[in-house]
Every structure is written in structure tokens, then in C-alpha cells.
Amino acid sequence: MTQGPRGSLIRLLSFLVPAAAALAMWAAWLGWDQHRDVRPDGTESGPYAAWQVIGLLLTLLPAVYWAASRHGAAGAVLGTTAGLTGAAYYDWSDDASGLFVIGVGLVMLGSLAVTAVVCALVRAAGRRGRRP
């Protein structure tokens, strides 16, 4: 691991870049869609479509890869989780029922699990590439 101020900066950036990317990508993919869709039978869905969530996940992959490949797997996991959790909280906190907290908790747990798996795969692929 890199020591000194440069190493601290790299560790900080490995947290901040995924966190900022998660906030920005949430706003770009999900932040603008606030209305539920009413189907012909009267049931509601949404407000997000599957393509929006898939787009969010795919556009977060480069930031997670960047952070994980630079010895910042913990920063990548925690930064992405913090960014998505903060964005979900901000976006959903106007819910009067208070049930948004459950959704925010699920976003936190899901993003923590998925980014941990992605970072483990990135790190494993990096180690495999360095073998003679």
C-alpha cells in the first residue's frame, strides 16, 4: 500500500469518486421520474422502470472498477453505498408514511452486497492478470 499524503489522497478519492458518481447517476437516471404509472386495471407501478435501474447500475460500474482496481475496494464499496443511500434518502424522504426508511435500508444493503461482489471480482481479475 502507498504510504504518506499521496496514499491518503488515493484512499480518499477511492471513496469520493464512487460516492459522487452514485449521487450524480441517481439524479440522472432516477431523480427526474417521480410519478407512478397507472395501468388500465387500476394498479400502480413505478415510479422507476427496469431500464432506468439497469442504466444506473451499468453507469456506476466504471467508477467502482476504477476505485477497486486502485487498492480501494473498501472505498469503492463504502463510497457507492453511501452515495446511493444518500440519494435514495433525499429522493424519498418526502413520503409522509415513513415507510421510505425501509426502502432506503434495502438500497443500502443491496448496494453494499452488489458492490462488494463486483469489487471482489475486479480484485480477483487483477490478481489473475499479474500471475506469470
Short mmCIF file of C-alpha atoms in Angstrom, two decimals, residues 53-125:
data_model
loop_
_atom_site.label_atom_id
_atom_site.label_comp_id
_atom_site.label_asym_id
_atom_site.label_seq_id
_atom_site.Cartn_x
_atom_site.Cartn_y
_atom_site.Cartn_z
CA VAL A 53 -32.31 0.97 -12.71
CA ILE A 54 -30.23 -1.13 -15.14
CA GLY A 55 -28.84 2.08 -16.66
CA LEU A 56 -27.91 3.32 -13.19
CA LEU A 57 -26.07 0.11 -12.38
CA LEU A 58 -24.22 -0.03 -15.69
CA THR A 59 -23.05 3.57 -15.48
CA LEU A 60 -21.78 3.07 -11.93
CA LEU A 61 -19.55 0.16 -12.97
CA PRO A 62 -16.68 2.33 -14.32
CA ALA A 63 -16.39 4.30 -11.06
CA VAL A 64 -16.49 1.12 -8.97
CA TYR A 65 -13.93 -0.55 -11.24
CA TRP A 66 -11.65 2.49 -11.08
CA ALA A 67 -11.72 2.61 -7.28
CA ALA A 68 -11.44 -1.14 -6.75
CA SER A 69 -8.55 -1.55 -9.17
CA ARG A 70 -6.51 1.09 -7.36
CA HIS A 71 -6.36 -0.69 -4.00
CA GLY A 72 -9.52 0.99 -2.83
CA ALA A 73 -12.03 -1.84 -2.70
CA ALA A 74 -13.29 -0.69 0.70
CA GLY A 75 -13.61 2.86 -0.57
CA ALA A 76 -15.43 1.68 -3.69
CA VAL A 77 -17.92 -0.35 -1.66
CA LEU A 78 -18.50 2.26 1.02
CA GLY A 79 -18.49 5.22 -1.37
CA THR A 80 -21.02 3.70 -3.75
CA THR A 81 -23.20 2.56 -0.87
CA ALA A 82 -23.06 5.98 0.79
CA GLY A 83 -23.87 7.77 -2.46
CA LEU A 84 -26.83 5.57 -3.36
CA THR A 85 -28.16 5.55 0.20
CA GLY A 86 -27.90 9.33 0.48
CA ALA A 87 -29.56 9.84 -2.89
CA ALA A 88 -32.40 7.44 -2.02
CA TYR A 89 -32.93 9.16 1.33
CA TYR A 90 -33.04 12.60 -0.25
CA ASP A 91 -35.31 11.45 -3.08
CA TRP A 92 -37.77 9.50 -0.93
CA SER A 93 -37.79 11.45 2.37
CA ASP A 94 -40.92 13.40 1.47
CA ASP A 95 -43.01 10.23 1.98
CA ALA A 96 -45.45 11.01 4.79
CA SER A 97 -45.90 7.38 5.83
CA GLY A 98 -42.30 6.98 6.93
CA LEU A 99 -42.01 3.69 5.07
CA PHE A 100 -39.33 5.19 2.83
CA VAL A 101 -36.82 4.28 5.55
CA ILE A 102 -37.35 0.59 4.72
CA GLY A 103 -36.64 1.27 1.06
CA VAL A 104 -33.54 3.29 1.90
CA GLY A 105 -32.33 0.44 4.12
CA LEU A 106 -32.86 -2.02 1.29
CA VAL A 107 -30.95 0.23 -1.11
CA MET A 108 -28.13 0.39 1.42
CA LEU A 109 -27.97 -3.38 1.94
CA GLY A 110 -28.34 -4.17 -1.75
CA SER A 111 -25.71 -1.71 -2.91
CA LEU A 112 -23.33 -2.89 -0.18
CA ALA A 113 -23.71 -6.52 -1.26
CA VAL A 114 -23.52 -5.91 -5.01
CA THR A 115 -20.55 -3.55 -4.89
CA ALA A 116 -18.70 -5.93 -2.57
CA VAL A 117 -19.15 -8.75 -5.10
CA VAL A 118 -18.13 -6.51 -8.02
CA CYS A 119 -15.04 -5.31 -6.15
CA ALA A 120 -14.09 -8.89 -5.25
CA LEU A 121 -14.37 -9.86 -8.93
CA VAL A 122 -12.29 -6.84 -10.02
CA ARG A 123 -9.59 -7.62 -7.46
CA ALA A 124 -9.56 -11.32 -8.39
CA ALA A 125 -9.26 -10.50 -12.09
#
